Amino acid sequence: MRGLFLQALGNSNTVFSVEPAGEYLLIRFNNLVVKLYAYKCVKQHEDFEEELELRELQPEKPAAILPLTMFKTPLQLVQAAVHYELYRSELSRFRNKGLLLLLLATGHSQISDLLSDLRARYSESSHYLMFSIDGEGFDKTGCEVFKDYVQSVDEDSRAVLVKNISSLLSLI
């Protein structure tokens, strides 16, 4: 991915950009700057809770595990990162920042539904994405930097992104 840029008409300032920057994606939206870290990991434990322990995910850190079977488009990660930063104060009632990030990435509006789907999909998948805002909150040993951000936006991808926005609106 070389970068995606969007400028306002008649204005030289970039409104939105996504650029690879080594180990992370640098996302700029107006005055907001977000560093999105994503890694593709091989499942080490069949039990989801044991995997969370292995990865040292902490509730107060915006880091999460997303089974590949729940992953439709890299834009889910970009969208979740931007929404997390934009609406952080409105969504401060969520104490578990990783679950909030997953809600924003998957379009679930209920934590119980998310956890049920997450556990089921985790058991079906041998790999998962571990992603984070600002690279905090996990052990990435044995994982590789996720770089497969190039993808055409098809109808299924658009449907996922629209669902995520609808879910966000119900949360704020």
Short mmCIF file of C-alpha atoms in Angstrom, two decimals:
data_model
loop_
_atom_site.label_atom_id
_atom_site.label_comp_id
_atom_site.label_asym_id
_atom_site.label_seq_id
_atom_site.Cartn_x
_atom_site.Cartn_y
_atom_site.Cartn_z
CA MET A 1 0.00 0.00 0.00
CA ARG A 2 1.54 3.30 -1.09
CA GLY A 3 -0.99 5.54 0.60
CA LEU A 4 -4.51 6.86 0.26
CA PHE A 5 -5.09 10.60 0.27
CA LEU A 6 -8.24 12.72 0.12
CA GLN A 7 -8.14 16.50 -0.14
CA ALA A 8 -10.93 19.03 0.21
CA LEU A 9 -11.78 20.82 -3.04
CA GLY A 10 -9.93 24.12 -3.38
CA ASN A 11 -7.80 23.32 -0.34
CA SER A 12 -4.27 21.94 -0.27
CA ASN A 13 -4.71 20.43 3.20
CA THR A 14 -5.18 16.68 3.31
CA VAL A 15 -8.51 15.73 4.89
CA PHE A 16 -7.84 12.00 5.17
CA SER A 17 -4.78 9.84 4.55
CA VAL A 18 -3.62 6.33 5.35
CA GLU A 19 0.07 5.62 4.93
CA PRO A 20 2.22 2.64 5.85
CA ALA A 21 4.95 3.70 8.29
CA GLY A 22 7.02 0.62 9.01
CA GLU A 23 5.32 -1.37 11.74
CA TYR A 24 2.10 0.65 11.75
CA LEU A 25 -0.37 2.51 9.57
CA LEU A 26 -0.39 6.26 10.03
CA ILE A 27 -3.94 7.52 9.71
CA ARG A 28 -4.69 11.23 9.47
CA PHE A 29 -8.21 12.59 9.57
CA ASN A 30 -8.42 16.39 9.75
CA ASN A 31 -6.33 17.17 12.86
CA LEU A 32 -6.50 13.62 14.22
CA VAL A 33 -3.44 11.36 13.91
CA VAL A 34 -3.78 7.65 14.74
CA LYS A 35 -1.14 4.93 14.70
CA LEU A 36 -2.74 1.56 13.97
CA TYR A 37 -0.63 -1.51 14.70
CA ALA A 38 -1.81 -4.85 13.32
CA TYR A 39 -0.20 -8.28 13.45
CA LYS A 40 -1.17 -11.64 12.01
CA CYS A 41 -0.70 -14.31 14.67
CA VAL A 42 -0.92 -18.09 14.78
CA LYS A 43 -3.26 -19.34 17.47
CA GLN A 44 -1.21 -20.82 20.32
CA HIS A 45 -4.08 -22.03 22.53
CA GLU A 46 -7.48 -23.50 21.73
CA ASP A 47 -8.95 -21.67 24.71
CA PHE A 48 -9.58 -18.00 23.94
CA GLU A 49 -8.96 -16.89 27.54
CA GLU A 50 -5.55 -18.60 27.56
CA GLU A 51 -4.64 -16.81 24.32
CA LEU A 52 -5.61 -13.48 25.88
CA GLU A 53 -3.34 -14.29 28.83
CA LEU A 54 -0.48 -15.26 26.53
CA ARG A 55 -0.79 -11.98 24.65
CA GLU A 56 -1.03 -9.99 27.89
CA LEU A 57 -4.04 -8.01 26.70
CA GLN A 58 -5.19 -5.58 29.38
CA PRO A 59 -8.72 -4.09 29.57
CA GLU A 60 -7.45 -0.52 29.87
CA LYS A 61 -5.42 -0.73 26.63
CA PRO A 62 -6.99 -0.41 23.16
CA ALA A 63 -5.74 -3.76 21.85
CA ALA A 64 -7.76 -6.75 20.65
CA ILE A 65 -7.75 -10.14 18.97
CA LEU A 66 -9.86 -10.46 15.82
CA PRO A 67 -10.18 -14.01 14.41
CA LEU A 68 -9.61 -14.07 10.66
CA THR A 69 -13.07 -15.57 10.18
CA MET A 70 -14.52 -12.27 11.53
CA PHE A 71 -12.30 -10.16 9.27
CA LYS A 72 -13.73 -9.00 5.95
CA THR A 73 -11.69 -5.95 4.91
CA PRO A 74 -8.66 -4.05 6.20
CA LEU A 75 -10.86 -0.96 6.17
CA GLN A 76 -12.58 -2.38 9.27
CA LEU A 77 -9.38 -1.78 11.22
CA VAL A 78 -8.88 1.73 9.84
CA GLN A 79 -12.51 2.61 10.52
CA ALA A 80 -12.37 1.21 14.07
CA ALA A 81 -9.17 3.14 14.85
CA VAL A 82 -10.57 6.45 13.60
CA HIS A 83 -13.91 5.96 15.37
CA TYR A 84 -12.14 4.95 18.59
CA GLU A 85 -10.12 8.16 18.63
CA LEU A 86 -12.96 10.41 17.45
CA TYR A 87 -15.55 9.14 19.93
CA ARG A 88 -13.34 8.09 22.85
CA SER A 89 -14.96 10.53 25.30
CA GLU A 90 -18.51 9.62 24.23
CA LEU A 91 -17.69 5.94 24.69
CA SER A 92 -15.80 6.29 27.98
CA ARG A 93 -18.39 4.11 29.76
CA PHE A 94 -16.69 1.08 28.16
CA ARG A 95 -14.03 0.05 30.66
CA ASN A 96 -12.57 -2.65 28.40
CA LYS A 97 -10.93 -0.69 25.57
CA GLY A 98 -10.11 -3.85 23.59
CA LEU A 99 -13.76 -4.90 23.55
CA LEU A 100 -14.73 -1.39 22.48
CA LEU A 101 -12.24 -1.60 19.61
CA LEU A 102 -13.76 -4.95 18.59
CA LEU A 103 -17.29 -3.53 18.74
CA LEU A 104 -16.17 -0.76 16.38
CA ALA A 105 -14.38 -3.18 14.04
CA THR A 106 -17.13 -5.80 13.80
CA GLY A 107 -20.36 -3.82 13.96
CA HIS A 108 -21.71 -5.62 17.01
CA SER A 109 -23.74 -3.42 19.33
CA GLN A 110 -23.97 -5.80 22.31
CA ILE A 111 -20.92 -7.07 24.17
CA SER A 112 -22.62 -10.40 24.91
CA ASP A 113 -23.24 -10.99 21.18
CA LEU A 114 -19.68 -9.95 20.38
CA LEU A 115 -18.17 -12.33 22.95
CA SER A 116 -20.32 -15.23 21.78
CA ASP A 117 -19.37 -14.64 18.13
CA LEU A 118 -15.73 -14.01 19.05
CA ARG A 119 -15.35 -17.30 20.92
CA ALA A 120 -17.10 -19.29 18.19
CA ARG A 121 -15.04 -17.73 15.40
CA TYR A 122 -11.81 -18.06 17.39
CA SER A 123 -12.36 -21.82 17.70
CA GLU A 124 -12.82 -22.06 13.89
CA SER A 125 -9.70 -20.13 12.98
CA SER A 126 -6.01 -21.04 13.16
CA HIS A 127 -4.91 -17.41 12.76
CA TYR A 128 -6.07 -14.06 14.03
CA LEU A 129 -5.26 -10.40 13.80
CA MET A 130 -4.09 -8.62 16.90
CA PHE A 131 -4.47 -4.89 16.54
CA SER A 132 -3.89 -1.86 18.68
CA ILE A 133 -3.97 1.90 18.77
CA ASP A 134 -0.48 3.29 19.45
CA GLY A 135 1.06 -0.20 19.73
CA GLU A 136 0.28 -0.62 23.40
CA GLY A 137 -1.01 -3.45 25.45
CA PHE A 138 0.14 -6.82 24.16
CA ASP A 139 2.89 -9.34 23.55
CA LYS A 140 3.43 -9.83 19.81
CA THR A 141 5.98 -12.64 20.09
CA GLY A 142 5.61 -15.02 17.15
CA CYS A 143 3.38 -12.65 15.20
CA GLU A 144 4.20 -10.88 11.96
CA VAL A 145 3.31 -7.35 10.96
CA PHE A 146 0.07 -7.38 8.96
CA LYS A 147 0.70 -5.74 5.59
CA ASP A 148 -2.14 -6.96 3.40
CA TYR A 149 -4.00 -3.65 3.29
CA VAL A 150 -4.47 -3.64 -0.48
CA GLN A 151 -8.00 -4.67 -1.32
CA SER A 152 -10.71 -3.58 -3.68
CA VAL A 153 -13.83 -2.35 -1.98
CA ASP A 154 -16.62 -4.68 -3.04
CA GLU A 155 -20.26 -4.80 -2.00
CA ASP A 156 -19.55 -7.09 0.99
CA SER A 157 -16.84 -4.73 2.27
CA ARG A 158 -19.13 -1.72 1.95
CA ALA A 159 -21.90 -3.58 3.79
CA VAL A 160 -19.54 -4.32 6.70
CA LEU A 161 -18.43 -0.68 6.91
CA VAL A 162 -22.01 0.61 6.82
CA LYS A 163 -23.01 -1.89 9.53
CA ASN A 164 -20.10 -0.65 11.65
CA ILE A 165 -21.26 2.96 11.32
CA SER A 166 -24.80 1.97 12.24
CA SER A 167 -23.49 0.16 15.31
CA LEU A 168 -21.36 3.16 16.28
CA LEU A 169 -24.40 5.44 16.11
CA SER A 170 -26.28 3.12 18.46
CA LEU A 171 -23.35 3.21 20.91
CA ILE A 172 -22.85 6.98 21.15
#
